Amino acid sequence: MPESTTAEMDTIPAFLWFACDFGRANDPSFCSWTSEDTGSRWQIQSSGTPTLNIGPNMDHTGEPGNFIYTLATSPQETEVARLVSPVVSSPDSDLCVSFWYHMFGPHIGTLHIKQRKQTEKGPADVLLWTVSGHQGNRWREGRVLVPRTNKPYQVVIESLVERKSWGDIAVDDIKVLDGITLPDCKDPDVPTI
Protein backbone atom coordinates (compact mmCIF):
# COMPACT_ATOMS: atom_id res chain seq x y z
CA MET A 1 0.00 0.00 0.00
CA PRO A 2 1.42 3.43 -0.86
CA GLU A 3 2.63 5.43 2.10
CA SER A 4 0.25 8.34 1.42
CA THR A 5 -2.76 6.00 1.41
CA THR A 6 -1.77 4.56 4.80
CA ALA A 7 -1.36 8.07 6.22
CA GLU A 8 -4.76 9.08 4.83
CA MET A 9 -6.43 6.03 6.43
CA ASP A 10 -4.85 6.90 9.79
CA THR A 11 -6.45 10.35 9.67
CA ILE A 12 -9.97 9.23 8.69
CA PRO A 13 -12.33 10.47 11.40
CA ALA A 14 -14.00 7.68 13.39
CA PHE A 15 -17.47 8.69 12.27
CA LEU A 16 -16.76 7.80 8.63
CA TRP A 17 -16.11 4.12 9.30
CA PHE A 18 -18.45 3.86 12.27
CA ALA A 19 -21.64 4.79 10.40
CA CYS A 20 -24.07 2.11 9.20
CA ASP A 21 -27.51 2.40 7.61
CA PHE A 22 -27.59 -1.36 6.81
CA GLY A 23 -27.75 -0.80 3.05
CA ARG A 24 -30.64 -1.17 0.63
CA ALA A 25 -32.96 -4.10 -0.12
CA ASN A 26 -30.72 -5.42 -2.90
CA ASP A 27 -27.49 -4.67 -1.00
CA PRO A 28 -27.88 -5.43 2.74
CA SER A 29 -24.84 -4.82 4.92
CA PHE A 30 -23.77 -4.71 8.56
CA CYS A 31 -21.00 -2.39 7.33
CA SER A 32 -17.96 -3.03 9.53
CA TRP A 33 -20.05 -4.09 12.54
CA THR A 34 -20.18 -7.78 13.53
CA SER A 35 -22.96 -9.90 14.98
CA GLU A 36 -21.87 -11.76 18.09
CA ASP A 37 -22.96 -15.39 18.32
CA THR A 38 -25.19 -15.46 21.41
CA GLY A 39 -27.87 -17.84 20.09
CA SER A 40 -29.96 -14.88 18.92
CA ARG A 41 -28.97 -12.46 16.17
CA TRP A 42 -29.79 -9.07 14.77
CA GLN A 43 -31.28 -9.51 11.30
CA ILE A 44 -31.41 -7.07 8.38
CA GLN A 45 -34.85 -6.21 7.02
CA SER A 46 -35.85 -3.87 4.21
CA SER A 47 -39.57 -3.38 4.81
CA GLY A 48 -41.78 -4.60 7.59
CA THR A 49 -40.79 -7.24 10.10
CA PRO A 50 -42.15 -10.78 10.36
CA THR A 51 -44.49 -9.94 13.24
CA LEU A 52 -47.43 -8.39 11.42
CA ASN A 53 -48.44 -4.89 12.54
CA ILE A 54 -45.77 -4.76 15.25
CA GLY A 55 -42.45 -3.77 13.66
CA PRO A 56 -41.65 -0.76 11.52
CA ASN A 57 -42.77 -0.75 7.87
CA MET A 58 -39.81 1.29 6.59
CA ASP A 59 -36.48 2.56 7.81
CA HIS A 60 -36.45 5.67 10.00
CA THR A 61 -36.30 8.06 7.04
CA GLY A 62 -39.66 6.81 5.75
CA GLU A 63 -37.93 5.72 2.56
CA PRO A 64 -37.20 2.19 1.39
CA GLY A 65 -34.04 1.13 3.15
CA ASN A 66 -32.75 -1.46 5.56
CA PHE A 67 -32.74 -1.60 9.34
CA ILE A 68 -31.91 -4.35 11.84
CA TYR A 69 -34.30 -6.05 14.21
CA THR A 70 -34.63 -8.82 16.78
CA LEU A 71 -37.87 -10.67 17.36
CA ALA A 72 -39.39 -10.97 20.81
CA THR A 73 -41.22 -14.26 20.26
CA SER A 74 -38.96 -16.93 21.74
CA PRO A 75 -40.00 -19.44 24.41
CA GLN A 76 -36.49 -19.25 25.93
CA GLU A 77 -36.09 -17.56 29.30
CA THR A 78 -33.91 -14.73 27.96
CA GLU A 79 -32.48 -14.02 24.51
CA VAL A 80 -29.63 -11.60 23.91
CA ALA A 81 -28.51 -10.32 20.51
CA ARG A 82 -25.37 -8.18 20.18
CA LEU A 83 -23.95 -6.14 17.32
CA VAL A 84 -20.36 -4.99 17.93
CA SER A 85 -18.65 -1.99 16.32
CA PRO A 86 -15.19 -1.96 14.83
CA VAL A 87 -12.44 -1.20 17.34
CA VAL A 88 -11.96 2.46 18.19
CA SER A 89 -8.18 2.27 18.42
CA SER A 90 -7.08 5.85 18.84
CA PRO A 91 -9.79 7.52 20.87
CA ASP A 92 -8.65 11.11 21.30
CA SER A 93 -12.06 12.44 22.30
CA ASP A 94 -15.48 11.38 23.49
CA LEU A 95 -17.83 10.17 20.74
CA CYS A 96 -21.49 11.14 20.48
CA VAL A 97 -23.17 8.13 18.90
CA SER A 98 -26.60 8.62 17.32
CA PHE A 99 -28.98 5.83 16.30
CA TRP A 100 -32.69 5.35 15.65
CA TYR A 101 -34.76 2.72 17.46
CA HIS A 102 -38.30 1.34 17.19
CA MET A 103 -39.82 -0.67 20.05
CA PHE A 104 -43.48 -1.44 19.52
CA GLY A 105 -45.34 -4.22 21.29
CA PRO A 106 -46.37 -5.37 24.75
CA HIS A 107 -43.49 -6.34 27.06
CA ILE A 108 -41.05 -5.65 24.22
CA GLY A 109 -37.79 -6.10 26.14
CA THR A 110 -34.76 -3.84 26.57
CA LEU A 111 -32.25 -2.12 24.30
CA HIS A 112 -28.76 -1.40 25.65
CA ILE A 113 -25.81 0.57 24.31
CA LYS A 114 -22.55 -0.50 25.94
CA GLN A 115 -18.87 0.30 25.74
CA ARG A 116 -16.69 -2.82 25.60
CA LYS A 117 -13.32 -2.22 27.22
CA GLN A 118 -10.39 -4.63 27.31
CA THR A 119 -9.23 -5.49 30.82
CA GLU A 120 -6.67 -7.87 32.28
CA LYS A 121 -9.52 -10.35 32.83
CA GLY A 122 -10.85 -9.98 29.27
CA PRO A 123 -13.56 -7.80 27.76
CA ALA A 124 -15.88 -5.90 30.09
CA ASP A 125 -19.10 -4.24 28.91
CA VAL A 126 -20.09 -0.97 30.59
CA LEU A 127 -23.73 0.11 30.23
CA LEU A 128 -24.03 3.65 28.79
CA TRP A 129 -27.69 3.87 27.67
CA THR A 130 -30.85 1.81 28.07
CA VAL A 131 -34.57 1.88 27.26
CA SER A 132 -37.21 -0.74 28.06
CA GLY A 133 -40.76 -1.50 27.08
CA HIS A 134 -43.24 -0.22 24.54
CA GLN A 135 -42.11 3.08 22.97
CA GLY A 136 -44.95 3.64 20.51
CA ASN A 137 -45.28 2.86 16.82
CA ARG A 138 -42.58 5.27 15.65
CA TRP A 139 -38.85 5.64 15.25
CA ARG A 140 -37.06 7.61 17.96
CA GLU A 141 -33.53 8.98 17.95
CA GLY A 142 -31.19 7.91 20.73
CA ARG A 143 -27.88 9.59 21.50
CA VAL A 144 -25.21 8.33 23.81
CA LEU A 145 -21.87 9.77 24.89
CA VAL A 146 -19.12 7.16 24.60
CA PRO A 147 -16.24 8.38 26.79
CA ARG A 148 -12.66 8.33 25.57
CA THR A 149 -10.35 5.79 27.15
CA ASN A 150 -6.62 5.23 26.97
CA LYS A 151 -7.18 1.76 25.47
CA PRO A 152 -9.05 0.58 22.36
CA TYR A 153 -12.75 -0.14 22.83
CA GLN A 154 -15.89 -1.15 20.93
CA VAL A 155 -19.53 -0.08 21.07
CA VAL A 156 -22.13 -2.82 21.58
CA ILE A 157 -25.81 -2.63 20.61
CA GLU A 158 -27.63 -5.25 22.65
CA SER A 159 -31.26 -6.36 22.69
CA LEU A 160 -32.49 -8.29 25.70
CA VAL A 161 -35.74 -10.15 25.22
CA GLU A 162 -37.41 -12.08 28.02
CA ARG A 163 -39.92 -14.89 27.82
CA LYS A 164 -43.49 -13.74 27.19
CA SER A 165 -42.21 -10.70 25.27
CA TRP A 166 -43.89 -9.99 21.98
CA GLY A 167 -42.91 -7.55 19.24
CA ASP A 168 -39.75 -6.29 17.61
CA ILE A 169 -36.79 -4.18 18.62
CA ALA A 170 -35.41 -2.39 15.54
CA VAL A 171 -32.37 -0.12 15.08
CA ASP A 172 -31.34 2.05 12.11
CA ASP A 173 -28.73 4.61 11.03
CA ILE A 174 -25.87 4.34 13.53
CA LYS A 175 -23.40 7.21 13.27
CA VAL A 176 -21.14 9.53 15.20
CA LEU A 177 -22.41 13.11 15.38
CA ASP A 178 -19.43 15.29 14.55
CA GLY A 179 -19.13 18.77 16.01
CA ILE A 180 -21.98 18.42 18.49
CA THR A 181 -21.49 19.90 21.97
CA LEU A 182 -21.32 17.37 24.79
CA PRO A 183 -24.45 18.74 26.54
CA ASP A 184 -26.36 18.13 23.28
CA CYS A 185 -25.34 14.47 23.21
CA LYS A 186 -28.57 13.31 24.81
CA ASP A 187 -31.82 11.90 23.49
CA PRO A 188 -33.82 14.62 21.76
CA ASP A 189 -36.99 15.65 23.55
CA VAL A 190 -39.96 13.73 22.18
CA PRO A 191 -43.41 15.27 22.63
CA THR A 192 -45.79 13.00 24.53
CA ILE A 193 -49.01 12.33 22.69
XYZ file of N, CA and C in Angstrom:
579
model
N 0.851 -1.182 0.000
C 0.000 0.000 0.000
C 0.894 1.240 0.000
N 0.611 2.215 -0.843
C 1.422 3.433 -0.862
C 1.380 4.134 0.485
N 2.509 4.785 0.808
C 2.628 5.430 2.100
C 1.561 6.502 2.313
N 1.242 7.277 1.273
C 0.253 8.343 1.425
C -1.130 7.775 1.730
N -1.462 6.610 1.143
C -2.758 5.999 1.413
C -2.853 5.555 2.862
N -1.788 4.978 3.397
C -1.773 4.564 4.802
C -1.943 5.767 5.711
N -1.243 6.855 5.409
C -1.359 8.068 6.219
C -2.774 8.626 6.152
N -3.392 8.582 4.964
C -4.761 9.077 4.832
C -5.717 8.240 5.664
N -5.543 6.898 5.664
C -6.427 6.034 6.435
C -6.287 6.306 7.920
N -5.068 6.628 8.372
C -4.848 6.904 9.789
C -5.538 8.188 10.231
N -5.825 9.084 9.303
C -6.448 10.350 9.669
C -7.950 10.383 9.391
N -8.528 9.265 8.941
C -9.970 9.225 8.688
C -10.698 9.359 10.024
N -11.594 10.329 10.145
C -12.327 10.471 11.403
C -13.155 9.219 11.687
N -13.298 8.894 12.976
C -13.995 7.677 13.386
C -15.403 7.596 12.810
N -16.077 8.743 12.677
C -17.471 8.690 12.271
C -17.658 8.220 10.834
N -16.605 8.255 10.010
C -16.759 7.805 8.630
C -16.806 6.290 8.530
N -16.062 5.573 9.357
C -16.112 4.115 9.295
C -17.092 3.526 10.300
N -17.539 4.322 11.226
C -18.449 3.860 12.270
C -19.884 3.768 11.757
N -20.257 4.654 10.843
C -21.642 4.794 10.401
C -22.147 3.550 9.690
N -23.449 3.235 9.905
C -24.068 2.112 9.195
C -25.565 2.356 9.071
N -26.063 2.311 7.828
C -27.508 2.402 7.609
C -28.075 1.061 7.141
N -27.231 0.016 7.129
C -27.593 -1.363 6.812
C -27.982 -1.578 5.349
N -27.627 -0.629 4.493
C -27.755 -0.803 3.053
C -29.169 -0.674 2.524
N -29.344 -1.184 1.322
C -30.635 -1.174 0.629
C -31.119 -2.601 0.458
N -32.351 -2.767 0.011
C -32.957 -4.096 -0.121
C -32.087 -5.050 -0.932
N -31.521 -4.554 -2.039
C -30.716 -5.425 -2.901
C -29.241 -5.439 -2.494
N -28.880 -4.724 -1.441
C -27.485 -4.674 -1.000
C -27.413 -4.524 0.524
N -27.906 -5.534 1.278
C -27.878 -5.434 2.739
C -26.458 -5.532 3.272
N -26.193 -4.808 4.371
C -24.843 -4.820 4.921
C -24.858 -4.432 6.395
N -24.022 -5.117 7.176
C -23.774 -4.712 8.556
C -22.603 -3.741 8.611
N -22.139 -3.291 7.427
C -20.998 -2.390 7.331
C -19.803 -3.070 8.001
N -19.105 -2.395 8.875
C -17.957 -3.026 9.529
C -18.307 -3.524 10.937
N -19.593 -3.553 11.262
C -20.050 -4.092 12.538
C -20.166 -5.614 12.420
N -20.062 -6.325 13.546
C -20.178 -7.783 13.527
C -21.242 -8.243 14.513
N -21.936 -9.302 14.124
C -22.956 -9.895 14.977
C -22.297 -10.944 15.862
N -22.477 -10.815 17.154
C -21.874 -11.760 18.094
C -22.774 -12.980 18.208
N -22.186 -14.167 18.253
C -22.959 -15.392 18.324
C -23.399 -15.643 19.763
N -24.644 -15.288 20.066
C -25.195 -15.464 21.411
C -26.387 -16.413 21.395
N -26.684 -16.998 20.242
C -27.866 -17.837 20.091
C -29.018 -17.070 19.474
N -28.974 -15.755 19.551
C -29.958 -14.885 18.918
C -29.178 -13.845 18.134
N -29.724 -13.393 17.009
C -28.970 -12.462 16.169
C -29.833 -11.296 15.708
N -29.155 -10.174 15.486
C -29.788 -9.072 14.766
C -29.936 -9.509 13.313
N -31.043 -9.170 12.696
C -31.284 -9.511 11.301
C -31.559 -8.238 10.516
N -31.159 -8.234 9.234
C -31.406 -7.071 8.377
C -32.745 -7.254 7.680
N -33.528 -6.190 7.655
C -34.849 -6.210 7.016
C -34.999 -4.942 6.192
N -35.685 -5.063 5.040
C -35.850 -3.871 4.207
C -37.218 -3.234 4.338
N -38.252 -3.999 4.608
C -39.566 -3.385 4.807
C -40.430 -4.315 5.632
N -40.953 -3.787 6.698
C -41.777 -4.602 7.586
C -40.953 -5.664 8.285
N -41.442 -6.146 9.398
C -40.787 -7.243 10.099
C -41.760 -8.413 10.139
N -41.278 -9.607 10.427
C -42.145 -10.784 10.361
C -43.352 -10.763 11.288
N -43.316 -10.003 12.375
C -44.485 -9.938 13.240
C -45.423 -8.854 12.720
N -46.481 -9.268 12.092
C -47.429 -8.387 11.417
C -47.939 -7.289 12.340
N -47.911 -6.066 11.847
C -48.441 -4.886 12.541
C -47.707 -4.542 13.838
N -46.512 -5.078 14.034
C -45.772 -4.757 15.249
C -44.519 -3.960 14.914
N -43.710 -4.443 13.986
C -42.454 -3.774 13.662
C -42.647 -2.625 12.707
N -41.573 -1.876 12.452
C -41.650 -0.755 11.516
C -41.874 -1.238 10.088
N -42.531 -0.405 9.267
C -42.774 -0.754 7.867
C -41.653 -0.275 6.963
N -40.915 0.737 7.381
C -39.812 1.286 6.592
C -38.701 1.709 7.537
N -37.557 2.079 6.952
C -36.483 2.558 7.813
C -36.878 3.915 8.405
N -36.044 4.469 9.253
C -36.446 5.666 10.003
C -36.653 6.893 9.126
N -36.124 6.903 7.911
C -36.304 8.064 7.037
C -37.665 8.057 6.355
N -38.381 6.934 6.443
C -39.658 6.807 5.749
C -39.489 6.367 4.308
N -38.251 6.161 3.913
C -37.933 5.720 2.555
C -37.603 4.230 2.588
N -37.652 3.580 1.412
C -37.200 2.191 1.386
C -35.723 2.126 1.754
N -35.404 1.299 2.685
C -34.035 1.129 3.149
C -34.020 0.071 4.224
N -32.866 -0.375 4.588
C -32.751 -1.458 5.559
C -32.621 -0.943 6.980
N -32.979 -1.808 7.915
C -32.745 -1.602 9.339
C -32.493 -2.984 9.928
N -32.098 -3.051 11.186
C -31.912 -4.346 11.837
C -32.989 -4.525 12.889
N -33.295 -5.784 13.199
C -34.303 -6.051 14.212
C -34.016 -7.379 14.902
N -34.581 -7.535 16.089
C -34.632 -8.818 16.776
C -36.090 -9.056 17.126
N -36.500 -10.303 17.056
C -37.875 -10.669 17.365
C -38.014 -11.032 18.832
N -39.099 -10.633 19.424
C -39.390 -10.968 20.810
C -40.492 -12.023 20.838
N -40.192 -13.214 20.327
C -41.223 -14.256 20.263
C -40.716 -15.609 20.734
N -39.580 -15.654 21.389
C -38.964 -16.925 21.744
C -39.507 -17.485 23.049
N -39.600 -18.821 23.152
C -40.004 -19.437 24.415
C -38.857 -19.511 25.429
N -37.620 -19.195 25.003
C -36.490 -19.248 25.931
C -36.660 -18.209 27.035
N -35.995 -18.465 28.160
C -36.089 -17.556 29.305
C -35.628 -16.143 28.940
N -34.439 -16.020 28.372
C -33.908 -14.728 27.960
C -33.089 -14.905 26.693
N -33.285 -14.016 25.730
C -32.478 -14.022 24.515
C -31.742 -12.701 24.415
N -30.468 -12.780 24.046
C -29.634 -11.599 23.907
C -29.048 -11.597 22.506
N -29.156 -10.480 21.809
C -28.509 -10.317 20.505
C -27.579 -9.116 20.605
N -26.341 -9.272 20.100
C -25.367 -8.178 20.179
C -24.773 -7.895 18.814
N -24.658 -6.607 18.501
C -23.946 -6.136 17.324
C -22.791 -5.284 17.837
N -21.567 -5.594 17.371
C -20.364 -4.990 17.927
C -19.669 -4.140 16.865
N -19.292 -2.932 17.236
C -18.654 -1.990 16.316
C -17.225 -2.413 16.024
N -16.635 -1.802 15.001
C -15.193 -1.962 14.830
C -14.478 -1.364 16.040
N -13.219 -1.703 16.211
C -12.437 -1.200 17.340
C -12.122 0.280 17.133
N -12.383 1.062 18.162
C -11.960 2.457 18.188
C -10.568 2.428 18.807
N -9.537 2.544 17.954
C -8.179 2.268 18.418
C -7.391 3.496 18.856
N -7.802 4.661 18.402
C -7.082 5.851 18.845
C -8.071 6.915 19.310
N -8.756 6.597 20.391
C -9.790 7.520 20.866
C -9.195 8.768 21.495
N -9.211 9.875 20.760
C -8.651 11.109 21.301
C -9.718 12.032 21.865
N -10.978 11.628 21.737
C -12.060 12.435 22.296
C -13.273 11.550 22.542
N -14.222 12.093 23.291
C -15.482 11.384 23.491
C -16.217 11.322 22.159
N -17.016 10.281 21.959
C -17.831 10.170 20.744
C -19.302 10.314 21.116
N -20.039 11.059 20.315
C -21.489 11.136 20.481
C -22.107 10.246 19.411
N -22.606 9.092 19.834
C -23.174 8.127 18.900
C -24.680 8.352 18.814
N -25.177 8.464 17.585
C -26.598 8.618 17.316
C -27.109 7.348 16.638
N -28.339 6.985 16.933
C -28.975 5.827 16.303
C -30.483 6.028 16.411
N -31.235 5.296 15.616
C -32.691 5.352 15.651
C -33.204 3.997 16.106
N -34.216 3.989 16.961
C -34.755 2.723 17.460
C -36.280 2.732 17.397
N -36.849 1.536 17.302
C -38.298 1.335 17.195
C -38.632 0.152 18.090
N -39.441 0.388 19.117
C -39.817 -0.675 20.053
C -41.326 -0.603 20.245
N -42.026 -1.488 19.545
C -43.482 -1.441 19.524
C -44.027 -2.830 19.825
N -44.752 -2.941 20.910
C -45.338 -4.220 21.289
C -45.353 -4.367 22.798
N -46.286 -5.189 23.300
C -46.370 -5.374 24.748
C -45.155 -6.123 25.291
N -44.618 -5.673 26.399
C -43.490 -6.339 27.059
C -42.343 -6.562 26.075
N -41.958 -5.530 25.365
C -41.048 -5.654 24.222
C -39.631 -6.076 24.589
N -39.162 -5.774 25.774
C -37.785 -6.099 26.141
C -36.980 -4.834 26.365
N -35.661 -4.945 26.228
C -34.762 -3.845 26.570
C -33.696 -3.688 25.500
N -33.332 -2.446 25.220
C -32.254 -2.121 24.303
C -31.144 -1.449 25.111
N -29.920 -1.956 24.955
C -28.763 -1.397 25.655
C -27.733 -0.895 24.648
N -27.030 0.159 25.008
C -25.807 0.571 24.314
C -24.694 0.478 25.350
N -23.639 -0.254 25.003
C -22.552 -0.495 25.943
C -21.214 -0.141 25.307
N -20.255 0.106 26.171
C -18.872 0.297 25.740
C -18.090 -0.918 26.220
N -17.470 -1.631 25.260
C -16.688 -2.823 25.599
C -15.220 -2.445 25.719
N -14.715 -2.549 26.952
C -13.316 -2.223 27.223
C -12.535 -3.514 27.435
N -11.272 -3.489 27.056
C -10.394 -4.635 27.308
C -9.753 -4.468 28.678
N -9.838 -5.509 29.490
C -9.229 -5.488 30.818
C -8.281 -6.680 30.941
N -7.572 -6.741 32.048
C -6.669 -7.869 32.276
C -7.430 -9.187 32.336
N -8.704 -9.141 32.728
C -9.522 -10.352 32.834
C -10.342 -10.603 31.575
N -10.100 -9.828 30.522
C -10.854 -9.978 29.274
C -11.790 -8.810 29.056
N -12.669 -8.917 28.057
C -13.558 -7.795 27.755
C -14.593 -7.555 28.855
N -14.866 -6.285 29.108
C -15.876 -5.896 30.092
C -16.806 -4.878 29.441
N -18.109 -5.142 29.493
C -19.099 -4.244 28.910
C -19.646 -3.299 29.975
N -19.599 -1.992 29.686
C -20.095 -0.966 30.589
C -21.358 -0.375 29.977
N -22.458 -0.407 30.719
C -23.734 0.108 30.229
C -23.698 1.633 30.163
N -24.028 2.193 28.975
C -24.034 3.645 28.786
C -25.441 4.206 28.600
N -26.365 3.386 28.045
C -27.694 3.873 27.673
C -28.645 2.684 27.668
N -29.879 2.900 28.089
C -30.854 1.806 28.067
C -32.271 2.362 27.942
N -33.135 1.577 27.308
C -34.565 1.875 27.262
C -35.296 0.533 27.265
N -36.439 0.503 27.951
C -37.209 -0.736 28.062
C -38.665 -0.475 27.738
N -39.316 -1.521 27.253
C -40.758 -1.496 27.081
C -41.237 -0.801 25.817
N -42.539 -0.787 25.691
C -43.239 -0.225 24.540
C -42.931 1.269 24.401
N -42.475 1.684 23.216
C -42.112 3.084 22.974
C -42.984 3.737 21.909
N -44.066 3.080 21.527
C -44.952 3.641 20.509
C -44.564 3.161 19.119
N -45.485 3.333 18.186
C -45.276 2.858 16.816
C -44.586 3.934 15.990
N -43.356 4.283 16.397
C -42.584 5.273 15.653
C -41.101 5.108 15.964
N -40.298 5.619 15.044
C -38.851 5.643 15.250
C -38.510 6.795 16.184
N -37.554 6.575 17.065
C -37.064 7.611 17.965
C -35.544 7.663 17.849
N -34.983 8.855 17.983
C -33.528 8.979 17.954
C -32.972 8.826 19.363
N -31.930 8.023 19.478
C -31.193 7.905 20.725
C -29.797 8.470 20.515
N -29.262 9.089 21.534
C -27.879 9.594 21.504
C -27.192 9.165 22.784
N -25.946 8.761 22.640
C -25.208 8.325 23.814
C -23.770 8.820 23.718
N -23.258 9.322 24.825
C -21.875 9.769 24.894
C -20.999 8.569 25.245
N -20.065 8.251 24.360
C -19.121 7.161 24.604
C -17.808 7.822 25.027
N -17.418 7.655 26.297
C -16.243 8.376 26.789
C -14.929 7.831 26.223
N -13.994 8.739 26.033
C -12.662 8.326 25.565
C -11.998 7.481 26.647
N -11.139 6.597 26.219
C -10.353 5.787 27.146
C -8.925 5.752 26.619
N -8.003 5.303 27.436
C -6.619 5.226 26.972
C -6.325 3.886 26.292
N -7.346 3.040 26.152
C -7.182 1.758 25.473
C -8.264 1.626 24.407
N -8.025 0.799 23.385
C -9.051 0.581 22.360
C -10.347 0.029 22.979
N -11.467 0.348 22.351
C -12.753 -0.144 22.831
C -13.685 -0.369 21.650
N -14.848 -0.956 21.932
C -15.892 -1.146 20.935
C -17.220 -0.697 21.527
N -18.179 -0.403 20.652
C -19.530 -0.075 21.070
C -20.398 -1.295 20.778
N -21.277 -1.637 21.715
C -22.130 -2.819 21.580
C -23.589 -2.383 21.615
N -24.359 -2.828 20.617
C -25.808 -2.626 20.612
C -26.416 -3.969 20.987
N -27.152 -3.986 22.091
C -27.634 -5.250 22.649
C -29.139 -5.201 22.874
N -29.837 -6.220 22.372
C -31.262 -6.358 22.692
C -31.399 -7.502 23.680
N -32.229 -7.297 24.665
C -32.488 -8.289 25.696
C -33.987 -8.555 25.701
N -34.343 -9.791 25.353
C -35.744 -10.153 25.218
C -36.045 -11.277 26.202
N -37.047 -11.073 27.037
C -37.411 -12.082 28.024
C -38.614 -12.885 27.562
N -38.784 -14.048 28.169
C -39.919 -14.890 27.823
C -41.219 -14.120 28.012
N -42.190 -14.396 27.198
C -43.494 -13.740 27.188
C -43.444 -12.346 26.560
N -42.282 -11.960 26.018
C -42.210 -10.701 25.271
C -42.836 -10.933 23.908
N -43.303 -9.865 23.304
C -43.888 -9.995 21.977
C -43.711 -8.687 21.236
N -43.137 -8.746 20.045
C -42.910 -7.554 19.242
C -41.504 -7.553 18.685
N -41.063 -6.417 18.213
C -39.746 -6.288 17.612
C -38.988 -5.128 18.238
N -37.679 -5.287 18.312
C -36.788 -4.175 18.620
C -35.999 -3.926 17.342
N -36.090 -2.722 16.795
C -35.412 -2.392 15.540
C -34.474 -1.213 15.758
N -33.368 -1.193 14.990
C -32.368 -0.122 15.075
C -31.980 0.267 13.657
N -31.708 1.549 13.430
C -31.335 2.048 12.108
C -30.333 3.196 12.248
N -29.608 3.442 11.175
C -28.725 4.609 11.026
C -27.852 4.917 12.246
N -26.837 4.100 12.461
C -25.871 4.338 13.534
C -24.796 5.268 12.982
N -24.471 6.316 13.720
C -23.400 7.214 13.271
C -22.867 8.025 14.441
N -21.704 8.603 14.231
C -21.138 9.533 15.200
C -21.525 10.936 14.757
N -22.054 11.727 15.683
C -22.406 13.114 15.384
C -21.153 13.958 15.579
N -20.651 14.515 14.505
C -19.427 15.294 14.552
C -19.748 16.750 14.856
N -18.986 17.348 15.741
C -19.134 18.772 16.012
C -20.270 19.116 16.941
N -20.883 18.126 17.572
C -21.980 18.417 18.494
C -21.385 18.694 19.879
N -21.990 19.610 20.623
C -21.490 19.897 21.966
C -21.888 18.753 22.897
N -21.058 18.489 23.885
C -21.323 17.368 24.786
C -22.679 17.475 25.485
N -23.116 18.671 25.923
C -24.446 18.741 26.537
C -25.571 18.356 25.567
N -25.336 18.489 24.252
C -26.363 18.133 23.277
C -26.342 16.646 22.924
N -25.390 15.905 23.468
C -25.337 14.471 23.209
C -26.249 13.752 24.189
N -27.539 13.961 23.992
C -28.569 13.308 24.809
C -29.769 13.078 23.906
N -30.637 12.188 24.302
C -31.822 11.898 23.490
C -32.607 13.175 23.266
N -32.986 13.441 22.018
C -33.817 14.621 21.761
C -35.141 14.510 22.489
N -35.672 15.653 22.893
C -36.986 15.652 23.547
C -38.042 15.167 22.565
N -38.888 14.251 23.013
C -39.961 13.734 22.178
C -41.268 14.163 22.810
N -42.124 14.857 22.042
C -43.408 15.267 22.632
C -44.248 14.052 22.996
N -44.909 14.109 24.138
C -45.789 13.002 24.529
C -47.168 13.251 23.949
N -47.685 12.203 23.341
C -49.010 12.332 22.692
C -49.948 11.308 23.294
